[in-house]
Short mmCIF file of C-alpha atoms and ligand atoms in Angstrom, two decimals:
data_model
loop_
_atom_site.label_atom_id
_atom_site.label_comp_id
_atom_site.label_asym_id
_atom_site.label_seq_id
_atom_site.Cartn_x
_atom_site.Cartn_y
_atom_site.Cartn_z
CA MET A 994 0.23 -0.07 -0.03
CA ASN A 995 1.55 3.21 -1.12
CA GLU A 996 1.74 6.27 1.21
CA LEU A 997 -1.45 7.61 -0.35
CA ASP A 998 -3.55 4.69 0.01
CA GLN A 999 -2.49 4.77 3.64
CA LEU A 1000 -3.30 8.23 3.99
CA VAL A 1001 -6.94 7.42 2.49
CA SER A 1002 -7.72 4.32 4.47
CA SER A 1003 -6.19 6.58 7.82
CA ALA A 1004 -8.94 9.27 6.84
CA GLN A 1005 -11.37 6.89 6.27
CA ALA A 1006 -10.74 5.19 9.47
CA ASP A 1007 -10.97 8.26 11.23
CA PHE A 1008 -13.95 9.69 9.99
CA ASP A 1009 -15.73 6.06 10.82
CA VAL A 1010 -15.09 6.55 14.13
CA ALA A 1011 -16.54 10.26 14.55
CA PRO A 1012 -19.37 9.61 17.01
CA THR A 1013 -21.13 13.40 15.97
CA PRO A 1014 -21.24 15.49 12.75
CA ALA A 1015 -18.78 18.30 14.92
CA GLU A 1016 -16.31 15.27 15.81
CA LEU A 1017 -16.54 14.59 11.71
CA GLU A 1018 -15.43 17.86 11.00
CA ASN A 1019 -12.54 17.78 13.30
CA ALA A 1020 -11.46 14.98 11.49
CA LYS A 1021 -11.96 16.36 7.92
CA ALA A 1022 -9.92 19.32 8.85
CA ARG A 1023 -6.84 17.25 9.76
CA TYR A 1024 -6.86 15.99 5.84
CA LEU A 1025 -8.84 18.81 3.75
CA GLY A 1026 -8.20 21.85 6.01
CA LYS A 1027 -5.78 24.62 5.46
CA SER A 1028 -2.80 22.96 7.02
CA GLY A 1029 -4.78 19.27 6.47
CA ARG A 1030 -2.06 16.89 5.33
CA VAL A 1031 -3.86 16.55 1.55
CA THR A 1032 -3.38 20.28 1.43
CA GLU A 1033 0.37 19.93 2.78
CA LEU A 1034 0.69 17.31 -0.12
CA LEU A 1035 -0.50 19.62 -3.15
CA LYS A 1036 1.31 22.75 -1.52
CA ALA A 1037 4.84 20.53 -1.62
CA LEU A 1038 3.87 19.89 -5.33
CA GLY A 1039 5.28 23.58 -6.10
CA ALA A 1040 8.56 22.02 -5.87
CA LEU A 1041 8.36 19.15 -8.40
CA PRO A 1042 9.47 19.62 -11.85
CA PHE A 1043 6.25 19.86 -14.32
CA GLU A 1044 5.75 16.31 -15.59
CA ALA A 1045 6.30 14.60 -11.85
CA LYS A 1046 4.13 17.57 -10.66
CA LYS A 1047 1.30 16.68 -13.21
CA ALA A 1048 1.61 12.88 -12.28
CA ARG A 1049 1.86 13.42 -8.55
CA GLY A 1050 -0.86 16.09 -8.52
CA ALA A 1051 -3.29 13.67 -10.47
CA GLU A 1052 -2.71 11.09 -7.71
CA ILE A 1053 -3.26 13.30 -4.78
CA ASN A 1054 -6.30 14.65 -6.52
CA GLN A 1055 -7.94 11.12 -6.80
CA ALA A 1056 -6.73 10.47 -3.24
CA LYS A 1057 -8.33 13.61 -2.30
CA ALA A 1058 -11.70 12.43 -4.29
CA ARG A 1059 -11.58 9.32 -2.37
CA ILE A 1060 -11.43 10.92 1.06
CA GLU A 1061 -14.08 13.67 0.14
CA ALA A 1062 -16.29 10.38 -0.60
CA ALA A 1063 -15.58 8.73 2.34
CA LEU A 1064 -16.01 11.84 4.53
CA GLN A 1065 -19.84 12.45 2.75
CA ALA A 1066 -20.61 8.78 3.11
CA ARG A 1067 -19.69 9.35 6.79
CA ARG A 1068 -22.00 12.48 7.12
CA GLU A 1069 -24.69 10.63 5.71
CA ALA A 1070 -24.39 7.60 7.72
CA LEU A 1071 -24.31 10.10 10.85
CA ALA A 1072 -27.31 12.22 9.61
CA GLU A 1073 -29.39 9.11 9.04
CA ALA A 1074 -28.46 7.65 12.46
CA GLU A 1075 -29.54 11.00 14.10
CA LEU A 1076 -33.06 10.98 12.26
CA GLN A 1077 -33.48 7.22 13.58
CA ALA A 1078 -32.91 8.21 16.58
CA GLN A 1079 -35.24 11.30 16.64
CA LEU A 1080 -37.88 8.95 15.13
CA ARG A 1081 -37.17 6.26 17.63
CA ALA A 1082 -37.75 9.09 20.51
CA GLU A 1083 -40.89 10.21 19.40
CA ALA A 1084 -42.53 7.46 18.51
CA LEU A 1085 -45.95 6.79 19.43
CA ASP A 1086 -47.32 3.27 20.31
CA VAL A 1087 -50.79 3.35 19.17
CA THR A 1088 -51.38 0.18 20.39
CA LEU A 1089 -51.13 1.51 24.05
CA PRO A 1090 -54.92 1.65 25.76
CA GLY A 1091 -55.93 5.22 26.20
CA ARG A 1092 -55.86 7.39 29.36
CA GLN A 1093 -59.64 6.82 30.76
CA ARG A 1094 -61.62 9.46 31.78
CA GLY A 1095 -64.34 8.55 33.93
CA ILE A 1096 -67.91 8.55 32.33
CA GLY A 1097 -70.69 10.10 34.38
CA GLY A 1098 -74.25 9.28 34.52
CA LEU A 1099 -77.87 10.48 35.40
CA HIS A 1100 -78.40 9.63 38.94
CA PRO A 1101 -81.49 7.00 39.70
CA VAL A 1102 -84.04 9.69 40.71
CA SER A 1103 -83.08 12.15 37.97
CA ARG A 1104 -83.57 9.21 35.58
CA THR A 1105 -86.94 8.69 37.60
CA ILE A 1106 -88.20 12.18 37.04
CA GLU A 1107 -87.14 12.21 33.55
CA ARG A 1108 -89.21 8.94 32.91
CA ILE A 1109 -91.91 10.47 34.84
CA GLU A 1110 -91.86 13.51 32.82
CA ALA A 1111 -91.93 11.85 29.83
CA ILE A 1112 -94.38 9.75 30.46
CA PHE A 1113 -97.02 12.67 31.56
CA ALA A 1114 -95.76 14.87 28.89
CA SER A 1115 -97.10 11.94 26.39
CA MET A 1116 -100.89 12.69 27.87
CA GLY A 1117 -100.62 16.55 27.19
CA PHE A 1118 -99.26 17.85 30.77
CA ASP A 1119 -96.94 20.68 31.01
CA VAL A 1120 -93.55 20.32 33.53
CA ALA A 1121 -93.30 23.08 35.83
CA GLU A 1122 -90.19 23.84 38.30
CA GLY A 1123 -90.52 26.45 41.51
CA PRO A 1124 -88.65 27.66 44.22
CA GLU A 1125 -87.45 25.54 46.93
CA ILE A 1126 -87.70 28.59 49.39
CA GLU A 1127 -91.13 29.44 49.82
CA THR A 1128 -93.47 31.69 51.60
CA ASP A 1129 -96.02 30.55 54.36
CA TRP A 1130 -98.76 31.63 52.17
CA MET A 1131 -97.60 29.36 49.03
CA SER A 1132 -96.53 26.37 51.08
CA PHE A 1133 -99.85 26.11 53.79
CA THR A 1134 -102.06 29.19 53.81
CA ALA A 1135 -103.22 28.82 49.78
CA LEU A 1136 -103.31 25.39 50.28
CA ASN A 1137 -106.21 25.75 53.01
CA ASN A 1138 -103.75 24.64 55.73
CA PRO A 1139 -105.36 25.88 59.05
CA GLU A 1140 -102.92 27.83 61.08
CA ASN A 1141 -102.72 25.52 63.97
CA HIS A 1142 -102.08 22.35 61.15
CA PRO A 1143 -99.59 20.10 62.46
CA ALA A 1144 -97.44 20.51 58.93
CA ARG A 1145 -96.83 23.96 59.72
CA SER A 1146 -94.72 23.09 63.02
CA MET A 1147 -91.11 23.22 63.40
CA GLN A 1148 -91.08 19.86 64.17
CA ASP A 1149 -92.04 18.86 60.21
CA THR A 1150 -91.02 22.10 58.48
CA PHE A 1151 -87.40 23.41 58.07
CA TYR A 1152 -87.74 27.39 58.32
CA VAL A 1153 -85.56 29.76 56.78
CA ASP A 1154 -83.64 32.56 59.06
CA LEU A 1155 -85.46 35.36 56.53
CA LYS A 1156 -89.31 36.76 56.63
CA ASP A 1157 -91.74 37.43 53.87
CA GLU A 1158 -93.38 40.37 53.14
CA GLN A 1159 -96.14 39.46 55.36
CA GLY A 1160 -93.72 38.86 58.11
CA ARG A 1161 -93.41 35.42 58.13
CA TRP A 1162 -90.50 32.68 58.26
CA LEU A 1163 -89.70 31.61 54.87
CA ASN A 1164 -89.81 27.95 54.57
CA LEU A 1165 -88.10 24.79 52.86
CA ARG A 1166 -91.20 23.67 50.72
CA PRO A 1167 -92.05 20.67 52.89
CA HIS A 1168 -93.81 19.33 49.52
CA THR A 1169 -94.41 20.36 45.86
CA SER A 1170 -97.86 21.64 46.51
CA PRO A 1171 -97.21 24.96 46.38
CA MET A 1172 -96.33 24.73 42.53
CA GLN A 1173 -99.87 23.87 42.29
CA VAL A 1174 -101.19 27.18 43.05
CA ARG A 1175 -98.11 29.20 41.45
CA TYR A 1176 -98.86 27.45 38.16
CA ALA A 1177 -102.62 27.73 38.39
CA ARG A 1178 -102.17 31.58 39.15
CA ALA A 1179 -99.93 32.16 36.20
CA HIS A 1180 -101.97 30.19 33.79
CA ALA A 1181 -105.64 31.84 35.47
CA ALA A 1182 -103.74 35.51 34.77
CA ARG A 1183 -102.59 34.46 31.22
CA CYS A 1184 -105.91 33.11 30.29
CA ALA A 1185 -108.25 35.55 31.58
CA GLY A 1186 -111.29 36.47 29.95
CA MET A 1187 -111.11 33.10 27.75
CA ASP A 1188 -114.40 31.14 27.92
CA PRO A 1189 -113.98 28.55 28.46
CA MET A 1190 -110.55 28.49 29.80
CA PRO A 1191 -108.08 26.35 28.84
CA GLU A 1192 -107.78 23.32 30.84
CA ILE A 1193 -104.66 23.44 33.51
CA ARG A 1194 -102.61 20.00 33.04
CA VAL A 1195 -99.15 20.27 34.98
CA ILE A 1196 -96.89 17.82 36.60
CA ALA A 1197 -93.93 19.49 39.18
CA PRO A 1198 -91.17 17.65 39.96
CA GLY A 1199 -88.61 18.67 42.12
CA ARG A 1200 -86.78 18.78 45.93
CA THR A 1201 -88.69 19.13 49.13
CA TYR A 1202 -87.75 18.85 53.08
CA ARG A 1203 -88.67 17.70 55.81
CA VAL A 1204 -87.42 17.00 59.17
CA ASP A 1205 -87.20 13.68 58.86
CA SER A 1206 -84.32 10.80 58.70
CA ASP A 1207 -84.51 7.22 58.72
CA ALA A 1208 -84.37 4.50 56.39
CA THR A 1209 -87.22 5.34 54.58
CA HIS A 1210 -87.22 9.31 55.47
CA SER A 1211 -84.79 12.02 54.11
CA PRO A 1212 -84.36 15.26 55.37
CA MET A 1213 -84.21 16.23 51.44
CA PHE A 1214 -86.58 13.83 49.21
CA HIS A 1215 -88.17 14.43 46.01
CA GLN A 1216 -91.92 15.13 45.15
CA CYS A 1217 -93.83 15.56 41.56
CA GLU A 1218 -96.91 17.30 42.13
CA GLY A 1219 -99.78 16.69 39.23
CA LEU A 1220 -102.42 19.14 38.69
CA TRP A 1221 -105.38 18.72 36.09
CA ILE A 1222 -108.30 21.30 36.38
CA GLY A 1223 -111.08 21.74 33.88
CA GLN A 1224 -114.61 22.16 33.44
CA ASN A 1225 -115.41 18.25 34.22
CA ILE A 1226 -112.51 16.70 35.68
CA SER A 1227 -113.15 13.66 38.15
CA PHE A 1228 -111.88 10.74 40.07
CA LYS A 1229 -112.64 8.89 36.94
CA ASP A 1230 -109.94 10.58 34.92
CA LEU A 1231 -107.57 10.68 37.97
CA LYS A 1232 -107.76 6.83 37.97
CA PHE A 1233 -107.32 6.37 34.49
CA VAL A 1234 -104.45 8.67 34.17
CA PHE A 1235 -102.27 7.39 36.93
CA SER A 1236 -103.34 3.70 36.16
CA ASP A 1237 -101.79 4.62 32.65
CA PHE A 1238 -98.93 6.12 34.53
CA VAL A 1239 -98.39 2.99 36.81
CA ARG A 1240 -98.52 1.01 33.17
CA GLN A 1241 -96.15 2.83 31.69
CA PHE A 1242 -93.41 3.53 34.41
CA PHE A 1243 -93.29 -0.03 35.45
CA GLU A 1244 -93.93 -1.64 31.99
CA THR A 1245 -96.74 -3.91 32.71
CA ASP A 1246 -100.27 -4.27 32.94
CA ASP A 1247 -100.01 -6.63 35.66
CA PHE A 1248 -101.05 -4.53 38.44
CA ASP A 1249 -104.53 -3.41 41.00
CA VAL A 1250 -104.89 0.21 41.26
CA ARG A 1251 -107.09 1.32 44.74
CA PHE A 1252 -107.97 4.64 46.48
CA ARG A 1253 -107.87 4.50 50.13
CA PRO A 1254 -110.01 7.38 51.85
CA SER A 1255 -107.13 9.96 53.04
CA PHE A 1256 -107.09 13.55 54.60
CA PHE A 1257 -105.22 16.50 52.86
CA PRO A 1258 -106.60 20.07 53.82
CA PHE A 1259 -105.96 20.97 50.06
CA THR A 1260 -108.08 18.32 48.61
CA GLU A 1261 -111.60 16.93 49.54
CA PRO A 1262 -112.47 14.08 49.28
CA SER A 1263 -108.64 13.12 49.46
CA ALA A 1264 -107.41 9.44 49.06
CA GLU A 1265 -104.26 7.60 49.19
CA ILE A 1266 -103.36 5.77 46.09
CA ASP A 1267 -101.81 2.35 46.24
CA ILE A 1268 -100.99 -0.58 44.02
CA ALA A 1269 -100.55 -4.19 44.12
CA PHE A 1270 -98.21 -5.80 41.19
CA ARG A 1271 -99.99 -9.26 40.66
CA SER A 1272 -96.50 -11.01 39.83
CA GLY A 1273 -93.10 -10.39 40.19
CA PRO A 1274 -90.92 -9.92 43.57
CA LEU A 1275 -93.42 -7.11 44.98
CA ALA A 1276 -96.43 -9.58 43.93
CA GLY A 1277 -99.91 -9.12 46.28
CA ARG A 1278 -98.40 -6.44 48.80
CA TRP A 1279 -100.43 -2.94 48.78
CA LEU A 1280 -97.89 -0.18 48.15
CA GLU A 1281 -98.75 3.48 48.54
CA VAL A 1282 -97.40 5.76 45.90
CA ALA A 1283 -99.11 8.99 45.80
CA GLY A 1284 -101.61 10.94 47.69
CA SER A 1285 -104.46 12.53 45.85
CA GLY A 1286 -107.84 14.31 45.86
CA GLN A 1287 -110.26 16.54 44.30
CA VAL A 1288 -108.56 19.87 44.50
CA HIS A 1289 -110.63 21.87 47.30
CA PRO A 1290 -112.59 24.74 46.64
CA ASN A 1291 -111.06 26.94 48.60
CA VAL A 1292 -107.68 26.15 46.85
CA VAL A 1293 -109.63 26.72 43.80
CA ARG A 1294 -110.36 30.17 44.92
CA ASN A 1295 -106.74 30.74 45.40
CA TYR A 1296 -105.67 30.09 42.22
CA GLY A 1297 -108.00 32.80 41.07
CA LEU A 1298 -110.69 30.97 39.86
CA ASP A 1299 -114.45 30.35 40.79
CA PRO A 1300 -115.01 26.79 42.33
CA GLU A 1301 -118.07 26.66 40.68
CA GLN A 1302 -116.43 26.58 37.35
CA HIS A 1303 -113.65 24.68 37.64
CA ILE A 1304 -112.71 21.34 39.03
CA GLY A 1305 -110.10 18.97 39.02
CA PHE A 1306 -107.51 16.90 40.94
CA ALA A 1307 -104.35 16.87 42.06
CA PHE A 1308 -101.52 14.33 43.39
CA GLY A 1309 -98.50 14.00 44.71
CA MET A 1310 -95.90 11.09 44.52
CA GLY A 1311 -92.58 10.24 45.46
CA PRO A 1312 -89.74 9.97 42.74
CA ASP A 1313 -87.48 8.41 45.34
CA ARG A 1314 -89.86 5.46 46.29
CA LEU A 1315 -90.78 5.27 42.78
CA ALA A 1316 -87.33 4.65 41.59
CA MET A 1317 -86.75 2.46 44.44
CA LEU A 1318 -89.20 0.25 43.78
CA ARG A 1319 -88.48 -0.08 39.77
CA TYR A 1320 -84.84 -0.50 40.50
CA GLY A 1321 -85.41 -2.77 43.82
CA ILE A 1322 -83.81 -0.68 46.36
CA ASP A 1323 -84.61 -1.31 49.97
CA ASP A 1324 -82.77 1.87 51.92
CA LEU A 1325 -83.38 5.43 50.77
CA ARG A 1326 -79.90 6.52 52.28
CA LEU A 1327 -78.55 4.93 49.43
CA MET A 1328 -79.68 7.35 46.89
CA PHE A 1329 -78.04 10.46 48.75
CA ASP A 1330 -74.81 9.08 49.91
CA GLY A 1331 -73.33 9.78 47.09
CA ASP A 1332 -71.56 6.15 46.89
CA LEU A 1333 -70.16 5.51 43.25
CA ARG A 1334 -70.44 1.77 43.87
CA PHE A 1335 -74.13 2.19 44.34
CA LEU A 1336 -74.72 5.07 41.20
CA GLN A 1337 -72.42 3.08 38.84
CA GLN A 1338 -74.49 0.46 38.70
CA PHE A 1339 -77.43 2.59 36.77
CA ASN A 1340 -75.20 3.94 34.24
N1 LIG B 1715 -98.73 17.15 49.06
C1 LIG B 1715 -98.99 16.21 49.65
C2 LIG B 1715 -98.01 15.33 50.65
O1 LIG B 1715 -96.79 15.87 50.66
C3 LIG B 1715 -99.40 15.09 48.48
C4 LIG B 1715 -100.48 15.54 48.13
C5 LIG B 1715 -100.27 16.42 46.78
C6 LIG B 1715 -101.75 14.97 48.31
C7 LIG B 1715 -101.54 16.58 45.83
C8 LIG B 1715 -103.04 15.57 47.40
C9 LIG B 1715 -102.99 16.25 46.66
O2 LIG B 1715 -97.94 14.50 51.23
#
């Protein structure tokens, strides 16, 4: 191997071990730089006679071309290695499972209320919402509760430390019945002068509060009020509407309905509505599902309507209890504990 071949393979070896582009450029300088070995050889040509210069020059240029080719090959190899390293670092494993976000769902009581709303909406009932902090007049007086009625007592009703315009303590509504009054009064005002007045058909679901807490009572619970007022609405209509609701809600025809005489100040006559399934896990047991009755003339008057002209019924039921019956839940407190192990079963 002559001296130029040696120079080429020495350059080749130096380039091949250069680990980075910067070190490769340093190695290049040692051969092709201003005082590099190839440059020195070329400078030395000047001392040679013309013919020898020509031959030697050609040899050196050939060696220089091989060194430049080796340099270029190493540059490309390093660039390629860098690209591969970068690709590896940025690699995305599309087979990894995604990070899961918990998916929320509706609370069983919300589901139940939506279900009640949909069924009554299909029977032409409007859905109304109203305040949870009520005046004494709306919660009691308008509903024909006598002054000394036990429902007004501190043992049953939560009061708020604020007074209304009549100087009476505001209350956390103990039932949704004030919504009968609010809705009917707005309807009566809106329809003043119309003859006949369009019927009132509304349900009002929402939160209600009583001083009570055990396996079947919660200080916060839900009710859904129903009201149907027209020219000639009777218990027969109530029985039909309520039975149809039960049929749709529980998805069965296999049940009996009974009206059991009861008392509410705002209805006369009044009845508890009981249902009994003829089959299934609850078969044969009478279950109380709603209070109801023909709206008392005093209450119709408080709607701003003439009880001689407007008659109908109201009912109030508990979505919490309906949800418990539908899903087979035996403790009301589970509904409001917020335990995800319980709640997730409904999603
Ligand atoms: N408001 C009554 C209660 O809380 C239920 C009810 C509503 C009864 C409408 C009759 C008519 O128990």
